[in-house]
């Protein structure tokens, strides 16, 4: 018999062979402090109460589970959209930053540091820091600062200090390194808010638990609508993997629900311009945990490419590496063009303009082969306002 916790993290911080905490010694006290206390803090009634109240009145949860009738007709199956695009700030990321800012307060920290690539996690972090009146420093690659000016403006308006990362390729990976360095130098008063199910244990598990509200809601909402709690498929895109982790979480051990992950293939998996980690990567250590990542023969991280900034990451979280290896989840590669096509389709069929990231999940539909009597839930992780500049180039 398979142990029930087989897809969850074990006591040592591992999912199968993936996970762990590969960190410089200087970071050990911070990570250890979090590791020994995160579960008991999350279990405190006062923590739960505050978290749930903010999810309800600030984020706007529960987010609707919407029956997409015209999309269902087109694919001859029943399709529901989990509307994370309707969360405050326009995506699922805020579920995690709300949880982590409450964690930081319980740990007695009054400063927050974070890294950001496209700026979405930076905005979600700056938002909750403003809400709680905590100081916020966001590291962002110098090149990303130029590419993502609107999000830089948002963060500044929300009171965050945006610090350019000027080393290496001046993008997300370098911003992460510099945020970690900042944390090492300010261990006592600062909490580091990581934006996905990546990083050293306990971050992947903690972030997955904060995002698991998504699948908790899907269960009762689907029951209300169909009489069954479990769909046949749950589909989500995977950058680091936090929206997918949240959408999969309460189905992990319900094997009748197939878990489907959509990865950004960029120009195609053999094009050299791709971010499809499970197709192109190998086991290795990145940003504090052992997982699957895109790397050269000698272990240098390969620069990823995706049209969608949120999926433009050379790794995936350790939970997803394990779901891939154990075949519990099925991974699809979705190109830039396929994602664009799906974004146009959802806009025209349902009046919903999705984020480019979420469009990758939608683009699995033509390849899925779902039957007429089956139920498919797609996690619509974010809204498309931020991607209009990209979409504009494709509007016919
Ligand atoms: C950041 C982002 C993602 C990718 O991050 P995950 O950790 O894989 O969820 C997906 N969708 C949207 C809208 C995002 O902003």
PDB file of C-alpha atoms in Angstrom, residues 13-169:
ATOM      1  CA  UNK A  13      11.623  18.311   3.777  1.00  0.00           C
ATOM      2  CA  UNK A  14      11.649  15.926   0.805  1.00  0.00           C
ATOM      3  CA  UNK A  15       9.206  14.889  -1.891  1.00  0.00           C
ATOM      4  CA  UNK A  16      10.748  11.612  -3.035  1.00  0.00           C
ATOM      5  CA  UNK A  17      14.320  12.509  -4.046  1.00  0.00           C
ATOM      6  CA  UNK A  18      13.478  16.230  -4.404  1.00  0.00           C
ATOM      7  CA  UNK A  19      13.418  19.100  -1.917  1.00  0.00           C
ATOM      8  CA  UNK A  20      15.643  19.623   1.109  1.00  0.00           C
ATOM      9  CA  UNK A  21      17.399  22.808   2.184  1.00  0.00           C
ATOM     10  CA  UNK A  22      20.665  23.496   0.368  1.00  0.00           C
ATOM     11  CA  UNK A  23      21.605  26.828   1.858  1.00  0.00           C
ATOM     12  CA  UNK A  24      24.724  28.706   2.906  1.00  0.00           C
ATOM     13  CA  UNK A  25      25.518  28.252   6.579  1.00  0.00           C
ATOM     14  CA  UNK A  26      24.829  31.960   7.186  1.00  0.00           C
ATOM     15  CA  UNK A  27      21.181  31.426   6.224  1.00  0.00           C
ATOM     16  CA  UNK A  28      20.671  28.394   8.437  1.00  0.00           C
ATOM     17  CA  UNK A  29      19.336  30.186  11.565  1.00  0.00           C
ATOM     18  CA  UNK A  30      16.615  32.014   9.580  1.00  0.00           C
ATOM     19  CA  UNK A  31      15.433  28.965   7.679  1.00  0.00           C
ATOM     20  CA  UNK A  32      15.614  26.798  10.790  1.00  0.00           C
ATOM     21  CA  UNK A  33      13.541  29.288  12.794  1.00  0.00           C
ATOM     22  CA  UNK A  34      10.867  29.115  10.115  1.00  0.00           C
ATOM     23  CA  UNK A  35      11.084  25.328   9.805  1.00  0.00           C
ATOM     24  CA  UNK A  36      10.520  24.614  13.492  1.00  0.00           C
ATOM     25  CA  UNK A  37       7.609  27.031  13.830  1.00  0.00           C
ATOM     26  CA  UNK A  38       5.650  27.300  10.569  1.00  0.00           C
ATOM     27  CA  UNK A  39       3.266  24.386  11.149  1.00  0.00           C
ATOM     28  CA  UNK A  40       2.407  25.286  14.717  1.00  0.00           C
ATOM     29  CA  UNK A  41       1.888  28.958  13.805  1.00  0.00           C
ATOM     30  CA  UNK A  42      -0.387  27.993  10.905  1.00  0.00           C
ATOM     31  CA  UNK A  43      -2.392  25.764  13.246  1.00  0.00           C
ATOM     32  CA  UNK A  44      -3.040  28.541  15.797  1.00  0.00           C
ATOM     33  CA  UNK A  45      -6.739  29.465  15.823  1.00  0.00           C
ATOM     34  CA  UNK A  46      -5.926  33.194  15.839  1.00  0.00           C
ATOM     35  CA  UNK A  47      -3.690  32.749  12.771  1.00  0.00           C
ATOM     36  CA  UNK A  48      -6.340  30.807  10.882  1.00  0.00           C
ATOM     37  CA  UNK A  49      -8.980  33.356  11.789  1.00  0.00           C
ATOM     38  CA  UNK A  50      -6.907  36.309  10.598  1.00  0.00           C
ATOM     39  CA  UNK A  51      -5.816  34.510   7.403  1.00  0.00           C
ATOM     40  CA  UNK A  52      -9.357  33.486   6.507  1.00  0.00           C
ATOM     41  CA  UNK A  53     -10.791  36.940   7.257  1.00  0.00           C
ATOM     42  CA  UNK A  54      -8.243  38.623   4.982  1.00  0.00           C
ATOM     43  CA  UNK A  55      -8.772  36.069   2.216  1.00  0.00           C
ATOM     44  CA  UNK A  56     -12.478  36.813   2.405  1.00  0.00           C
ATOM     45  CA  UNK A  57     -12.644  40.586   2.769  1.00  0.00           C
ATOM     46  CA  UNK A  58      -9.344  41.732   1.267  1.00  0.00           C
ATOM     47  CA  UNK A  59      -8.569  39.188  -1.457  1.00  0.00           C
ATOM     48  CA  UNK A  60     -12.237  38.559  -2.305  1.00  0.00           C
ATOM     49  CA  UNK A  61     -12.445  34.800  -1.662  1.00  0.00           C
ATOM     50  CA  UNK A  62     -13.964  32.415  -2.366  1.00  0.00           C
ATOM     51  CA  UNK A  63     -13.210  33.043  -6.027  1.00  0.00           C
ATOM     52  CA  UNK A  64     -15.990  31.740  -8.302  1.00  0.00           C
ATOM     53  CA  UNK A  65     -15.941  28.370 -10.035  1.00  0.00           C
ATOM     54  CA  UNK A  66     -17.425  29.292 -13.402  1.00  0.00           C
ATOM     55  CA  UNK A  67     -19.042  26.892 -15.863  1.00  0.00           C
ATOM     56  CA  UNK A  68     -17.616  27.976 -19.229  1.00  0.00           C
ATOM     57  CA  UNK A  69     -20.480  26.912 -21.490  1.00  0.00           C
ATOM     58  CA  UNK A  70     -19.227  28.035 -24.876  1.00  0.00           C
ATOM     59  CA  UNK A  71     -15.733  26.708 -24.214  1.00  0.00           C
ATOM     60  CA  UNK A  72     -17.300  23.406 -23.075  1.00  0.00           C
ATOM     61  CA  UNK A  73     -19.321  23.209 -26.281  1.00  0.00           C
ATOM     62  CA  UNK A  74     -16.253  23.791 -28.380  1.00  0.00           C
ATOM     63  CA  UNK A  75     -14.305  20.953 -26.714  1.00  0.00           C
ATOM     64  CA  UNK A  76     -17.328  18.694 -26.188  1.00  0.00           C
ATOM     65  CA  UNK A  77     -16.778  18.255 -22.461  1.00  0.00           C
ATOM     66  CA  UNK A  78     -17.669  20.136 -19.240  1.00  0.00           C
ATOM     67  CA  UNK A  79     -15.198  22.873 -18.346  1.00  0.00           C
ATOM     68  CA  UNK A  80     -15.103  24.938 -15.172  1.00  0.00           C
ATOM     69  CA  UNK A  81     -12.752  27.879 -14.652  1.00  0.00           C
ATOM     70  CA  UNK A  82     -11.423  28.575 -11.155  1.00  0.00           C
ATOM     71  CA  UNK A  83     -11.367  32.356 -11.189  1.00  0.00           C
ATOM     72  CA  UNK A  84      -8.110  33.274  -9.424  1.00  0.00           C
ATOM     73  CA  UNK A  85      -7.986  36.160 -11.898  1.00  0.00           C
ATOM     74  CA  UNK A  86     -10.603  37.823  -9.696  1.00  0.00           C
ATOM     75  CA  UNK A  87      -8.329  37.942  -6.631  1.00  0.00           C
ATOM     76  CA  UNK A  88      -7.222  41.384  -5.442  1.00  0.00           C
ATOM     77  CA  UNK A  89      -4.104  42.328  -7.483  1.00  0.00           C
ATOM     78  CA  UNK A  90      -5.301  40.085 -10.326  1.00  0.00           C
ATOM     79  CA  UNK A  91      -3.744  36.702  -9.595  1.00  0.00           C
ATOM     80  CA  UNK A  92      -3.333  33.892  -7.066  1.00  0.00           C
ATOM     81  CA  UNK A  93       0.012  35.212  -5.748  1.00  0.00           C
ATOM     82  CA  UNK A  94      -1.640  37.295  -3.034  1.00  0.00           C
ATOM     83  CA  UNK A  95      -2.953  34.148  -1.258  1.00  0.00           C
ATOM     84  CA  UNK A  96       0.654  33.346  -0.417  1.00  0.00           C
ATOM     85  CA  UNK A  97       1.843  36.847   0.449  1.00  0.00           C
ATOM     86  CA  UNK A  98      -1.077  37.299   2.875  1.00  0.00           C
ATOM     87  CA  UNK A  99      -0.116  34.032   4.589  1.00  0.00           C
ATOM     88  CA  UNK A 100       3.562  34.918   4.745  1.00  0.00           C
ATOM     89  CA  UNK A 101       3.095  38.447   6.074  1.00  0.00           C
ATOM     90  CA  UNK A 102       1.017  37.009   8.935  1.00  0.00           C
ATOM     91  CA  UNK A 103       3.779  34.446   9.493  1.00  0.00           C
ATOM     92  CA  UNK A 104       6.391  37.230   9.558  1.00  0.00           C
ATOM     93  CA  UNK A 105       4.406  39.122  12.174  1.00  0.00           C
ATOM     94  CA  UNK A 106       4.078  36.019  14.377  1.00  0.00           C
ATOM     95  CA  UNK A 107       7.857  35.549  14.097  1.00  0.00           C
ATOM     96  CA  UNK A 108       8.369  39.128  15.295  1.00  0.00           C
ATOM     97  CA  UNK A 109       9.815  40.390  11.990  1.00  0.00           C
ATOM     98  CA  UNK A 110       9.038  43.922  10.895  1.00  0.00           C
ATOM     99  CA  UNK A 111      10.861  44.099   7.583  1.00  0.00           C
ATOM    100  CA  UNK A 112      10.155  42.140   4.417  1.00  0.00           C
ATOM    101  CA  UNK A 113      12.490  41.272   1.573  1.00  0.00           C
ATOM    102  CA  UNK A 114      11.393  39.650  -1.687  1.00  0.00           C
ATOM    103  CA  UNK A 115      12.632  38.966  -5.204  1.00  0.00           C
ATOM    104  CA  UNK A 116      10.612  39.485  -8.337  1.00  0.00           C
ATOM    105  CA  UNK A 117      10.951  38.755 -12.047  1.00  0.00           C
ATOM    106  CA  UNK A 118       8.103  40.320 -13.948  1.00  0.00           C
ATOM    107  CA  UNK A 119       7.040  42.195 -10.841  1.00  0.00           C
ATOM    108  CA  UNK A 120       3.848  40.241 -10.071  1.00  0.00           C
ATOM    109  CA  UNK A 121       5.181  38.760  -6.836  1.00  0.00           C
ATOM    110  CA  UNK A 122       6.802  42.102  -5.993  1.00  0.00           C
ATOM    111  CA  UNK A 123       3.430  43.823  -6.325  1.00  0.00           C
ATOM    112  CA  UNK A 124       1.664  41.135  -4.244  1.00  0.00           C
ATOM    113  CA  UNK A 125       4.340  41.550  -1.549  1.00  0.00           C
ATOM    114  CA  UNK A 126       4.308  45.357  -1.601  1.00  0.00           C
ATOM    115  CA  UNK A 127       0.507  45.181  -1.323  1.00  0.00           C
ATOM    116  CA  UNK A 128       0.476  43.175   1.910  1.00  0.00           C
ATOM    117  CA  UNK A 129       3.341  45.239   3.373  1.00  0.00           C
ATOM    118  CA  UNK A 130       1.280  48.377   2.829  1.00  0.00           C
ATOM    119  CA  UNK A 131      -1.703  46.628   4.392  1.00  0.00           C
ATOM    120  CA  UNK A 132       0.300  45.713   7.494  1.00  0.00           C
ATOM    121  CA  UNK A 133       2.582  48.744   7.639  1.00  0.00           C
ATOM    122  CA  UNK A 134       5.793  46.731   7.275  1.00  0.00           C
ATOM    123  CA  UNK A 135       8.908  47.931   5.468  1.00  0.00           C
ATOM    124  CA  UNK A 136       9.330  46.289   2.067  1.00  0.00           C
ATOM    125  CA  UNK A 137      12.429  45.841  -0.075  1.00  0.00           C
ATOM    126  CA  UNK A 138      12.082  44.136  -3.458  1.00  0.00           C
ATOM    127  CA  UNK A 139      15.075  43.015  -5.493  1.00  0.00           C
ATOM    128  CA  UNK A 140      14.517  43.053  -9.225  1.00  0.00           C
ATOM    129  CA  UNK A 141      16.910  42.519 -12.130  1.00  0.00           C
ATOM    130  CA  UNK A 142      18.002  45.745 -13.787  1.00  0.00           C
ATOM    131  CA  UNK A 143      16.757  44.497 -17.151  1.00  0.00           C
ATOM    132  CA  UNK A 144      13.391  43.465 -15.688  1.00  0.00           C
ATOM    133  CA  UNK A 145      13.010  46.930 -14.145  1.00  0.00           C
ATOM    134  CA  UNK A 146      13.206  48.391 -17.643  1.00  0.00           C
ATOM    135  CA  UNK A 147      10.913  45.737 -19.159  1.00  0.00           C
ATOM    136  CA  UNK A 148       8.234  45.903 -16.461  1.00  0.00           C
ATOM    137  CA  UNK A 149       7.858  49.614 -15.752  1.00  0.00           C
ATOM    138  CA  UNK A 150       4.145  49.510 -14.760  1.00  0.00           C
ATOM    139  CA  UNK A 151       4.798  46.977 -11.992  1.00  0.00           C
ATOM    140  CA  UNK A 152       7.780  48.990 -10.750  1.00  0.00           C
ATOM    141  CA  UNK A 153       5.475  52.008 -10.529  1.00  0.00           C
ATOM    142  CA  UNK A 154       2.868  49.928  -8.640  1.00  0.00           C
ATOM    143  CA  UNK A 155       5.436  48.699  -6.107  1.00  0.00           C
ATOM    144  CA  UNK A 156       6.732  52.227  -5.506  1.00  0.00           C
ATOM    145  CA  UNK A 157       3.217  53.605  -5.151  1.00  0.00           C
ATOM    146  CA  UNK A 158       2.590  50.897  -2.538  1.00  0.00           C
ATOM    147  CA  UNK A 159       5.615  52.146  -0.617  1.00  0.00           C
ATOM    148  CA  UNK A 160       8.174  49.445  -1.495  1.00  0.00           C
ATOM    149  CA  UNK A 161      11.822  50.122  -2.178  1.00  0.00           C
ATOM    150  CA  UNK A 162      12.813  48.502  -5.487  1.00  0.00           C
ATOM    151  CA  UNK A 163      16.513  47.615  -5.594  1.00  0.00           C
ATOM    152  CA  UNK A 164      18.069  46.777  -8.985  1.00  0.00           C
ATOM    153  CA  UNK A 165      20.054  43.517  -9.191  1.00  0.00           C
ATOM    154  CA  UNK A 166      23.028  44.356 -11.362  1.00  0.00           C
ATOM    155  CA  UNK A 167      24.944  41.053 -11.346  1.00  0.00           C
ATOM    156  CA  UNK A 168      24.878  38.213 -13.907  1.00  0.00           C
ATOM    157  CA  UNK A 169      22.105  38.388 -16.483  1.00  0.00           C
TER     158      UNK A 169
END
